[in-house]
Coordinates of C-alpha atoms in Angstrom, one line a residue:
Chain A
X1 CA -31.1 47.1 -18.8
X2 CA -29.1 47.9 -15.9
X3 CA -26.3 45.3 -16.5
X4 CA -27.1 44.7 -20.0
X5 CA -23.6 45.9 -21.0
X6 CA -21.6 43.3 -18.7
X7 CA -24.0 40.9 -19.6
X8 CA -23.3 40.9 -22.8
X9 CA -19.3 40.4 -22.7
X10 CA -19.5 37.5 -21.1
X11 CA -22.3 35.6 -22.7
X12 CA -20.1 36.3 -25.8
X13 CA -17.4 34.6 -24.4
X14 CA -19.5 31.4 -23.3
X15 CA -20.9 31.0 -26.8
X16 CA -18.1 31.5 -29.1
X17 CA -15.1 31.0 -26.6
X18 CA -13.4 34.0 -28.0
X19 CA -10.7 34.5 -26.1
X20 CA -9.2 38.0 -27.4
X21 CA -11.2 41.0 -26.6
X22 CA -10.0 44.2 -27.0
X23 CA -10.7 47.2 -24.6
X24 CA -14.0 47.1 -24.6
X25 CA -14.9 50.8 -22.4
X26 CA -18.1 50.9 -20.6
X27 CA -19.8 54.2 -21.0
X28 CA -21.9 54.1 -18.5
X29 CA -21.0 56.6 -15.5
X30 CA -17.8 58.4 -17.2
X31 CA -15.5 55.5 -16.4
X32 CA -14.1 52.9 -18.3
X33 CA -14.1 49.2 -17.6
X34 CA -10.4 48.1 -17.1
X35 CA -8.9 46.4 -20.4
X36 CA -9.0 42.3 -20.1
X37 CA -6.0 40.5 -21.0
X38 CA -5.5 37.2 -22.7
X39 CA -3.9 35.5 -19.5
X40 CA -6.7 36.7 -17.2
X41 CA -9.5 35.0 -19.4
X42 CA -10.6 31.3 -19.1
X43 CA -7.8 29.1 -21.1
X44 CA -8.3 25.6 -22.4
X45 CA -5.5 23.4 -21.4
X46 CA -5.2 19.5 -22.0
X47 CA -5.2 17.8 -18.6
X48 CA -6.1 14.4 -17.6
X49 CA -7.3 16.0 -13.7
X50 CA -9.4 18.4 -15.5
X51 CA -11.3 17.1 -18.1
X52 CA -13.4 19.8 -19.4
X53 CA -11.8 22.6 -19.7
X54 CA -13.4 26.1 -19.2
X55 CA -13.6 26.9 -23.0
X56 CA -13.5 24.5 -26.3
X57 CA -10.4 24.9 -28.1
X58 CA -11.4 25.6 -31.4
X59 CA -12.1 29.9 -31.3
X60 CA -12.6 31.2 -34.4
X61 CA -15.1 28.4 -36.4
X62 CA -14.8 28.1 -40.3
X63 CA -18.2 28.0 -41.9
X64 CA -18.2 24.5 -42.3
X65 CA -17.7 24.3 -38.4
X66 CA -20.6 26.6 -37.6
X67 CA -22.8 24.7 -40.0
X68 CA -21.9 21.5 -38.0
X69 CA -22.0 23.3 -34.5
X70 CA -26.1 24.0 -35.8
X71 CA -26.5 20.5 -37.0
X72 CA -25.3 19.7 -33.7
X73 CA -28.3 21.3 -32.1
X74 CA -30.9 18.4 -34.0
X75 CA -30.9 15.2 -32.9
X76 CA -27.6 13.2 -32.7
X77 CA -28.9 9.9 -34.3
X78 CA -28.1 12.0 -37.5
X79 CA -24.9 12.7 -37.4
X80 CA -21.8 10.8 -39.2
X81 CA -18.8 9.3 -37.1
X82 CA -16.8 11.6 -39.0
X83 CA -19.1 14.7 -37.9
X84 CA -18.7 13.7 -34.2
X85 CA -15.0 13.5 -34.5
X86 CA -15.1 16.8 -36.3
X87 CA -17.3 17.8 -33.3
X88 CA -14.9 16.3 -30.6
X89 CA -12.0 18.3 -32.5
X90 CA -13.8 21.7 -32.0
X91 CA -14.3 21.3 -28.4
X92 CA -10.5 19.9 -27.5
X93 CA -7.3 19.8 -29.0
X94 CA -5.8 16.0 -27.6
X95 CA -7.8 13.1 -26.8
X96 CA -7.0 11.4 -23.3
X97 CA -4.8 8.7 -25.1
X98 CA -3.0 11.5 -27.3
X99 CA -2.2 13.9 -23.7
X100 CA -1.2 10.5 -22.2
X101 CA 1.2 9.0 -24.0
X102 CA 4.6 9.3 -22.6
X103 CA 7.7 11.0 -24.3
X104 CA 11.1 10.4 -25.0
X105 CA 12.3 12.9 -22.5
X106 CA 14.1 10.1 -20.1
X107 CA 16.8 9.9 -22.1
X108 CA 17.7 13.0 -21.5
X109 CA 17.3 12.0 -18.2
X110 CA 19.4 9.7 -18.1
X111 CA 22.1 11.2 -20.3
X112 CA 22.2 14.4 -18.1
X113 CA 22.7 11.6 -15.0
X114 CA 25.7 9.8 -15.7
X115 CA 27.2 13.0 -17.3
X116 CA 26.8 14.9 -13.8
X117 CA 27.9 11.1 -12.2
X118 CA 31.0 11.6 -14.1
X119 CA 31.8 15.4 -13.7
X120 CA 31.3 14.5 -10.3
X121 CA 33.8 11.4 -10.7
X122 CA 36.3 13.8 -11.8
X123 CA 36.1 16.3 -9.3
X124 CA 36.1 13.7 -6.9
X125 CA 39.5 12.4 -8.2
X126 CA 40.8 15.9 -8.4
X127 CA 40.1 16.2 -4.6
X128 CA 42.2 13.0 -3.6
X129 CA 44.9 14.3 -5.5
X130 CA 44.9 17.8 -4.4
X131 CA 42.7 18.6 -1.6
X132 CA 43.2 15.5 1.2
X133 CA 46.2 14.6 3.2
X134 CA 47.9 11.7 3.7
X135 CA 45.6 8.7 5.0
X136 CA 45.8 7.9 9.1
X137 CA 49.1 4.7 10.1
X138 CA 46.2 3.0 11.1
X139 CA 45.5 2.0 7.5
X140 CA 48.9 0.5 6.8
X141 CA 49.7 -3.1 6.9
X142 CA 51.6 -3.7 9.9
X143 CA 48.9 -2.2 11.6
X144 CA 46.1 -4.2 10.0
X145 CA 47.8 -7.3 11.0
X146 CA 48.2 -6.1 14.6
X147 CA 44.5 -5.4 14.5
X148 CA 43.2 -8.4 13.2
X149 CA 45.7 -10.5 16.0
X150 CA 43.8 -8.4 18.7
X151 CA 40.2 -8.5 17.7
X152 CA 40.6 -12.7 17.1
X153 CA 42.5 -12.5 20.3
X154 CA 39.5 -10.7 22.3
X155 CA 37.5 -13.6 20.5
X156 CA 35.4 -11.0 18.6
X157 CA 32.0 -12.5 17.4
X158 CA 33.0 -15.8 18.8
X159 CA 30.1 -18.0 17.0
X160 CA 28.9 -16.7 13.5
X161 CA 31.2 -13.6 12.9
X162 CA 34.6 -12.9 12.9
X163 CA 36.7 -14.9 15.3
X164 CA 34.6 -18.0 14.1
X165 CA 36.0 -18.0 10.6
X166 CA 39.8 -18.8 12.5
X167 CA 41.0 -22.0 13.2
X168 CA 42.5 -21.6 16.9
X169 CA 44.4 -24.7 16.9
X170 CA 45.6 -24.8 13.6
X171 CA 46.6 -20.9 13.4
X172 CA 44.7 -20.5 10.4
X173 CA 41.4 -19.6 8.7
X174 CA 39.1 -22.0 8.4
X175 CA 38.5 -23.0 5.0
Chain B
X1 CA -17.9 3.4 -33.5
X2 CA -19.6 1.8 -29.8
X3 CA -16.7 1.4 -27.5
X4 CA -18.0 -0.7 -24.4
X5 CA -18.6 1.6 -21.4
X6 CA -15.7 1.4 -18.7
X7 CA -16.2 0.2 -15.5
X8 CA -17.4 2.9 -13.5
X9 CA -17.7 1.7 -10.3
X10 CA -16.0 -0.6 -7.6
X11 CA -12.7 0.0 -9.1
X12 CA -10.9 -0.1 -5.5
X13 CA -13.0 -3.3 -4.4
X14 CA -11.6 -5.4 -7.3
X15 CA -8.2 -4.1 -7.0
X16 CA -7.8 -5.2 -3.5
X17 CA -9.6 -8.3 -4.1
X18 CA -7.0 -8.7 -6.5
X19 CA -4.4 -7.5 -4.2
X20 CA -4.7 -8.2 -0.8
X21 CA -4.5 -12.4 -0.8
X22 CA -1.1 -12.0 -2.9
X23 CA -0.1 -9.5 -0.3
X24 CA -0.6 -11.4 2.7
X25 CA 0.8 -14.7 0.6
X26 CA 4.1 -12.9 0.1
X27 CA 4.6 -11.3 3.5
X28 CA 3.8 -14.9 5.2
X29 CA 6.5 -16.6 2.7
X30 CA 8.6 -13.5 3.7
X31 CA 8.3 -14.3 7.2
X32 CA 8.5 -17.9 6.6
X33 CA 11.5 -18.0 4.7
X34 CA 13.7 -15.1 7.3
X35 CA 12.5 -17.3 10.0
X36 CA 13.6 -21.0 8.7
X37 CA 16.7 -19.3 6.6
X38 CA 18.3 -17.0 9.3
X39 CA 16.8 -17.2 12.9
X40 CA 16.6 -21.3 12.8
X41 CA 19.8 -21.6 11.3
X42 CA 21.2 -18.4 14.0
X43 CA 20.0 -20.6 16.8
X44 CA 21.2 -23.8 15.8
X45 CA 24.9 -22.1 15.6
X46 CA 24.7 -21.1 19.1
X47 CA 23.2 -23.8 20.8
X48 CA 26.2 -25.7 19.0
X49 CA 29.0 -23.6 20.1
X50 CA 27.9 -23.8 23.5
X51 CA 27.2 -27.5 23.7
X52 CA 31.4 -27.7 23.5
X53 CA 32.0 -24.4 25.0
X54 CA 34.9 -24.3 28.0
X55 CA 34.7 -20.9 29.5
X56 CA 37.8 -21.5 32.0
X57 CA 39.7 -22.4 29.1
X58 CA 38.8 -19.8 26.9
X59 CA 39.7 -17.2 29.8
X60 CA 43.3 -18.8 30.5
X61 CA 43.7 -18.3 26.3
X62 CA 42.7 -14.9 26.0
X63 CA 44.5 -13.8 29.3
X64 CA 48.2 -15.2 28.0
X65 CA 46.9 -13.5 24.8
X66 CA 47.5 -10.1 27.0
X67 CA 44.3 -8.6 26.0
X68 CA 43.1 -8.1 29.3
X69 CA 43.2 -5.1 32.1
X70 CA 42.4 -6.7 35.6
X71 CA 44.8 -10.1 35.1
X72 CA 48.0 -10.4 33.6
X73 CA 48.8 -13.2 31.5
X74 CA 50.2 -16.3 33.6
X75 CA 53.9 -16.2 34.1
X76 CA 54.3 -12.4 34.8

């Protein structure tokens, strides 16, 4: 009798699933049990980690659902393979190959990619134009030459790298 | 409408039967062809260029080259 009243608003919940319950006040004591939303009650969601969910999806059962839900209760050797569908659709919204199956959404994907690649290719052209200096004399050909006369000179990487590639007595690369 | 029941059980024991020959196939062809593509082929190289190598002569080149600090080249 005691906790009768509590009692009751949950087992509701169990057997039908109903999710929306309005402020239901307790009278016993003088105060009021606190008003439960929608958000704070358990939810059915489809997800392949959780595979029964805390509640069946279907809330609010039409009569031909009920009289199927008490069916339900006999043995199962009666029922049709339509009934048991109709019986799977009550209790969850997707089946594991319908939450599965993949979307079109890497399209987008991809599309937002080489658009952002490309705003970034612009900017990145903007900057060489605009934002750098001049590049270092090192870069320039004289220079290179220099360079490359120095490093075969120092016999840089002698037997598979660089220096090998030139032709000592000859004065040339090798071909 | 009798779907055959899914395996239920030793799901990570056939994978890696599955698995774990191929993997040690590959990684022993990996090894096999880095070794007999790149370090037998590396070795060879040098062995060769020192079979002919003249380190006196090579000096005398690079030091008329002028690329050294402690010599200068000859004639100076």
């Amino acid at each position: 009798m005691l906790f009768s009243f509590r009692m009751l608003a949950t087992r509701a919940l169990s057997l039908v699933g109903k999710r929306a319950i309005s402020t239901s006040i307790c009278l016993r004591g003088g105060h009021g049990v606190a008003k439960v939303d929608d958000y704070a009650l358990p939810a059915y969601f489809d997800r392949r980690e959780n595979p029964l969910p805390d509640v069946q999806f279907v809330t609010e059962l039409s009569a031909v659902q009920k009289s199927l839900k008490e069916k339900e209760k006999g043995s199962w050797a009666t029922l049709s393979n339509e009934e048991k569908i109709a019986l799977y659709r009550i209790s969850f919204k997707q089946s594991f190959a319908e939450m599965n199956e993949g979307t079109k959404e890497w399209k987008s994907v991809i599309a937002g990619m080489f658009f952002f690649i490309g705003m970034t290719g612009l900017v990145v052209l903007w900057q060489r134009k605009f934002v750098y200096g001049p590049v270092p004399p090192t870069f320039e050909s004289e220079w290179k030459e220099k360079e490359v006369q120095r490093m075969l000179d120092m016999r840089i990487n002698p037997v598979e790298g660089f220096s090998a590639k030139w032709d000592y007595e000859n004065k040339e690369w090798k071909k | 409408m009798s779907l055959a029941k899914p395996a239920m059980r030793g799901l990570l024991g056939k994978r890696l039967r599955f698995h774990l020959p191929i993997a040690f196939a590959l990684s022993l062809v990996a090894a096999a062809a880095f070794k007999y593509g790149v370090t037998e082929p590396r070795k060879q190289a040098y062995a060769d260029f020192y079979k002919q190598y003249d380190a006196t002569k090579e000096f005398n080149n690079m030091r008329d080259a002028g690329v050294f600090e402690s010599v200068r080249p000859t004639g100076e």
